[in-house]
Amino acid sequence: MSFLKALLLAIVATLVITWALGVSLIELFNVSLYVEQQQIESWTAVSVAALIAVIVAIVTAAILVSVFGFVIFVLLSLFVALAALGIGLFWPVLLVALAIHLLTRERNVAGQQT
């Protein structure tokens, strides 16, 4: 599953769960919300809470991707640098080992078993 698809599913699930549970609890406990002496309808209050939850989820996903992306980039860069360093230092040894292997290996001649 791609990251974007998973993020969209998480946002939709957050909205549905927040709205359903929020409205249910507000209706169940008969809670009245007031802002500046005006009563706010339950779905409006829950919508604001759901919007805040979605914003927090998006910010969290952005931080998560940037942190792990940075860590993966650093680790891959370190691996490539060490591989290049190893090849740069040991290429003469590798070349001599390859030459010895090619010169001293047994050759299969057609019709002979080894």
Coordinates of N, CA and C in Angstrom, one line a residue:
M1 N 0.9 -1.2 0.0 CA 0.0 0.0 0.0 C 0.9 1.2 0.0
S2 N 0.6 2.1 -0.9 CA 1.5 3.3 -0.9 C 1.2 4.2 0.3
F3 N 2.2 5.1 0.5 CA 2.1 6.0 1.7 C 0.9 6.9 1.6
L4 N 0.7 7.5 0.4 CA -0.4 8.4 0.2 C -1.7 7.8 0.4
K5 N -1.9 6.5 -0.1 CA -3.2 5.8 0.1 C -3.4 5.5 1.6
A6 N -2.3 5.1 2.3 CA -2.4 4.8 3.7 C -2.8 6.1 4.5
L7 N -2.1 7.2 4.1 CA -2.4 8.5 4.8 C -3.9 8.9 4.6
L8 N -4.4 8.8 3.3 CA -5.8 9.2 3.1 C -6.7 8.3 3.9
L9 N -6.4 7.0 3.9 CA -7.3 6.1 4.7 C -7.3 6.4 6.2
A10 N -6.1 6.8 6.7 CA -6.0 7.2 8.1 C -6.8 8.5 8.4
I11 N -6.7 9.4 7.4 CA -7.5 10.7 7.6 C -9.0 10.4 7.6
V12 N -9.4 9.6 6.6 CA -10.9 9.3 6.6 C -11.3 8.6 7.8
A13 N -10.5 7.6 8.3 CA -10.9 6.9 9.5 C -10.9 7.8 10.7
T14 N -10.0 8.7 10.8 CA -9.9 9.7 11.9 C -11.2 10.6 11.9
L15 N -11.6 11.0 10.7 CA -12.8 11.9 10.6 C -14.0 11.1 11.0
V16 N -14.2 9.9 10.5 CA -15.4 9.1 10.7 C -15.5 8.7 12.2
I17 N -14.4 8.2 12.8 CA -14.4 7.8 14.2 C -14.6 9.1 15.1
T18 N -13.9 10.1 14.8 CA -14.1 11.3 15.6 C -15.5 11.9 15.5
W19 N -16.1 11.9 14.3 CA -17.4 12.5 14.2 C -18.4 11.6 14.8
A20 N -18.3 10.3 14.6 CA -19.3 9.3 15.1 C -19.3 9.3 16.6
L21 N -18.1 9.1 17.2 CA -18.0 9.0 18.6 C -18.3 10.4 19.3
G22 N -17.8 11.4 18.7 CA -18.0 12.8 19.2 C -19.5 13.1 19.3
V23 N -20.2 13.0 18.2 CA -21.7 13.3 18.2 C -22.4 12.4 19.2
S24 N -22.0 11.1 19.2 CA -22.7 10.1 20.1 C -22.5 10.5 21.6
L25 N -21.3 10.8 21.9 CA -21.0 11.2 23.3 C -21.7 12.5 23.7
I26 N -21.6 13.5 22.8 CA -22.3 14.7 23.1 C -23.8 14.5 23.3
E27 N -24.4 13.7 22.4 CA -25.8 13.5 22.6 C -26.1 12.6 23.8
L28 N -25.3 11.6 24.1 CA -25.5 10.7 25.2 C -25.5 11.4 26.5
F29 N -24.4 12.3 26.7 CA -24.3 13.0 28.0 C -25.0 14.3 28.0
N30 N -25.7 14.7 26.9 CA -26.4 15.9 26.8 C -25.5 17.1 27.2
V31 N -24.4 17.2 26.5 CA -23.4 18.3 26.7 C -23.8 19.5 25.8
S32 N -23.7 20.6 26.4 CA -24.0 21.9 25.6 C -22.7 22.6 25.5
L33 N -22.2 23.0 24.4 CA -21.0 23.7 24.2 C -21.3 25.2 23.8
Y34 N -20.7 26.1 24.5 CA -20.9 27.5 24.3 C -19.6 28.2 23.9
V35 N -19.7 29.1 23.0 CA -18.6 30.0 22.6 C -19.2 31.4 22.6
E36 N -18.6 32.2 23.4 CA -19.1 33.6 23.5 C -20.6 33.7 23.7
Q37 N -21.1 32.9 24.6 CA -22.5 32.8 25.0 C -23.4 32.4 23.9
Q38 N -22.9 31.7 22.9 CA -23.8 31.1 21.9 C -23.6 29.6 21.9
Q39 N -24.7 28.9 21.9 CA -24.6 27.4 21.9 C -24.1 26.9 20.5
I40 N -23.2 26.0 20.6 CA -22.7 25.5 19.3 C -23.3 24.1 19.1
E41 N -23.7 23.8 17.9 CA -24.3 22.5 17.7 C -23.3 21.4 17.8
S42 N -23.7 20.2 18.1 CA -22.8 19.1 18.4 C -22.0 18.8 17.2
W43 N -22.5 18.8 16.0 CA -21.8 18.4 14.8 C -20.7 19.4 14.5
T44 N -21.0 20.7 14.8 CA -20.0 21.7 14.6 C -18.8 21.6 15.5
A45 N -19.1 21.3 16.8 CA -18.0 21.1 17.8 C -17.2 19.9 17.4
V46 N -17.8 18.8 17.0 CA -17.1 17.6 16.6 C -16.3 17.8 15.3
S47 N -16.8 18.6 14.4 CA -16.1 18.9 13.1 C -14.8 19.6 13.4
V48 N -14.9 20.6 14.3 CA -13.7 21.3 14.7 C -12.7 20.4 15.3
A49 N -13.1 19.5 16.2 CA -12.2 18.5 16.8 C -11.6 17.6 15.8
A50 N -12.4 17.2 14.8 CA -11.9 16.3 13.7 C -10.9 17.0 12.8
L51 N -11.2 18.2 12.5 CA -10.3 19.0 11.7 C -8.9 19.2 12.4
I52 N -8.9 19.4 13.7 CA -7.7 19.5 14.5 C -7.0 18.2 14.5
A53 N -7.7 17.1 14.6 CA -7.1 15.8 14.6 C -6.4 15.5 13.3
V54 N -7.1 15.9 12.2 CA -6.5 15.6 10.8 C -5.3 16.5 10.6
I55 N -5.3 17.7 11.1 CA -4.1 18.5 11.0 C -2.9 17.9 11.7
V56 N -3.2 17.4 12.9 CA -2.2 16.8 13.7 C -1.6 15.5 13.0
A57 N -2.5 14.8 12.4 CA -2.1 13.5 11.7 C -1.2 13.9 10.5
I58 N -1.6 14.9 9.8 CA -0.8 15.3 8.6 C 0.6 15.8 9.1
V59 N 0.6 16.6 10.1 CA 1.9 17.2 10.6 C 2.8 16.0 11.1
T60 N 2.2 15.1 11.8 CA 2.9 13.9 12.3 C 3.5 13.1 11.2
A61 N 2.7 12.9 10.1 CA 3.1 12.1 9.0 C 4.3 12.8 8.3
A62 N 4.2 14.1 8.1 CA 5.3 14.9 7.5 C 6.6 14.8 8.3
I63 N 6.5 14.9 9.6 CA 7.7 14.8 10.5 C 8.2 13.4 10.4
L64 N 7.4 12.4 10.4 CA 7.8 11.0 10.4 C 8.5 10.7 9.1
V65 N 8.0 11.1 8.0 CA 8.6 10.9 6.7 C 9.9 11.6 6.6
S66 N 10.0 12.9 7.0 CA 11.2 13.6 6.9 C 12.3 13.1 7.8
V67 N 12.0 12.6 9.0 CA 13.0 12.1 9.9 C 13.5 10.7 9.4
F68 N 12.6 9.8 9.0 CA 13.0 8.5 8.5 C 13.7 8.6 7.1
G69 N 13.2 9.6 6.3 CA 13.8 9.8 5.0 C 15.3 10.3 5.2
F70 N 15.5 11.1 6.2 CA 16.8 11.7 6.4 C 17.7 10.5 6.9
V71 N 17.2 9.7 7.9 CA 18.0 8.6 8.4 C 18.4 7.6 7.3
I72 N 17.4 7.3 6.5 CA 17.7 6.3 5.4 C 18.7 6.9 4.4
F73 N 18.6 8.2 4.1 CA 19.5 8.8 3.2 C 20.9 8.8 3.8
V74 N 21.1 9.1 5.1 CA 22.4 9.1 5.7 C 23.0 7.7 5.7
L75 N 22.2 6.7 6.1 CA 22.7 5.4 6.1 C 23.1 4.9 4.7
L76 N 22.3 5.2 3.7 CA 22.7 4.8 2.3 C 24.0 5.5 1.9
S77 N 24.1 6.8 2.2 CA 25.3 7.6 1.8 C 26.5 7.0 2.5
L78 N 26.4 6.6 3.8 CA 27.5 6.0 4.5 C 27.9 4.7 3.9
F79 N 26.9 3.9 3.5 CA 27.2 2.6 2.9 C 28.0 2.8 1.6
V80 N 27.5 3.7 0.8 CA 28.1 3.9 -0.5 C 29.5 4.5 -0.3
A81 N 29.7 5.4 0.6 CA 31.1 5.9 0.9 C 32.0 4.8 1.4
L82 N 31.6 4.0 2.3 CA 32.4 2.9 2.7 C 32.7 1.9 1.6
A83 N 31.8 1.6 0.8 CA 32.0 0.7 -0.3 C 33.0 1.3 -1.3
A84 N 32.9 2.5 -1.6 CA 33.9 3.2 -2.5 C 35.2 3.2 -1.9
L85 N 35.3 3.5 -0.6 CA 36.6 3.5 0.1 C 37.2 2.1 0.1
G86 N 36.4 1.1 0.4 CA 37.0 -0.3 0.3 C 37.5 -0.7 -1.0
I87 N 36.7 -0.4 -2.1 CA 37.2 -0.7 -3.4 C 38.4 0.2 -3.8
G88 N 38.4 1.4 -3.3 CA 39.6 2.3 -3.6 C 40.9 1.8 -2.9
L89 N 40.7 1.3 -1.7 CA 41.9 0.9 -1.0 C 42.4 -0.5 -1.4
F90 N 41.5 -1.4 -1.7 CA 41.8 -2.8 -2.0 C 41.8 -3.2 -3.4
W91 N 41.7 -2.3 -4.4 CA 41.6 -2.7 -5.8 C 42.8 -3.4 -6.2
P92 N 44.0 -3.1 -5.8 CA 45.2 -3.8 -6.3 C 45.1 -5.3 -5.7
V93 N 44.7 -5.5 -4.5 CA 44.6 -6.8 -3.9 C 43.6 -7.6 -4.7
L94 N 42.4 -7.0 -5.0 CA 41.4 -7.7 -5.7 C 41.8 -8.0 -7.1
L95 N 42.6 -7.2 -7.7 CA 43.1 -7.4 -9.1 C 44.1 -8.6 -9.1
V96 N 45.0 -8.6 -8.2 CA 46.0 -9.7 -8.1 C 45.2 -11.0 -7.8
A97 N 44.3 -11.0 -6.9 CA 43.5 -12.2 -6.5 C 42.8 -12.7 -7.7
L98 N 42.2 -11.9 -8.5 CA 41.5 -12.3 -9.7 C 42.4 -12.9 -10.7
A99 N 43.6 -12.2 -10.9 CA 44.6 -12.7 -11.9 C 45.1 -14.1 -11.4
I100 N 45.4 -14.3 -10.2 CA 45.8 -15.6 -9.7 C 44.8 -16.7 -9.9
H101 N 43.5 -16.3 -9.6 CA 42.4 -17.2 -9.8 C 42.3 -17.6 -11.3
L102 N 42.4 -16.7 -12.2 CA 42.2 -17.0 -13.6 C 43.4 -17.8 -14.1
L103 N 44.6 -17.6 -13.6 CA 45.8 -18.3 -14.1 C 45.9 -19.7 -13.5
T104 N 45.4 -19.9 -12.3 CA 45.6 -21.2 -11.7 C 44.4 -22.1 -11.6
R105 N 43.3 -21.7 -12.1 CA 42.1 -22.6 -12.0 C 42.3 -23.7 -13.0
E106 N 41.6 -24.8 -12.7 CA 41.7 -26.0 -13.6 C 40.7 -25.8 -14.7
R107 N 41.1 -26.1 -15.9 CA 40.2 -25.9 -17.1 C 39.6 -27.2 -17.4
N108 N 38.3 -27.2 -17.7 CA 37.6 -28.4 -18.1 C 37.8 -28.6 -19.6
V109 N 38.3 -29.8 -20.0 CA 38.5 -30.1 -21.4 C 37.4 -31.1 -21.7
A110 N 36.9 -30.9 -22.9 CA 35.7 -31.7 -23.4 C 36.1 -33.2 -23.3
G111 N 35.2 -34.0 -22.7 CA 35.4 -35.4 -22.7 C 36.1 -35.8 -21.4
Q112 N 36.7 -34.9 -20.6 CA 37.4 -35.3 -19.4 C 36.5 -34.9 -18.2
Q113 N 36.6 -35.8 -17.2 CA 35.9 -35.5 -16.0 C 36.9 -35.1 -14.9
T114 N 36.5 -34.1 -14.1 CA 37.4 -33.6 -13.1 C 37.1 -34.3 -11.7

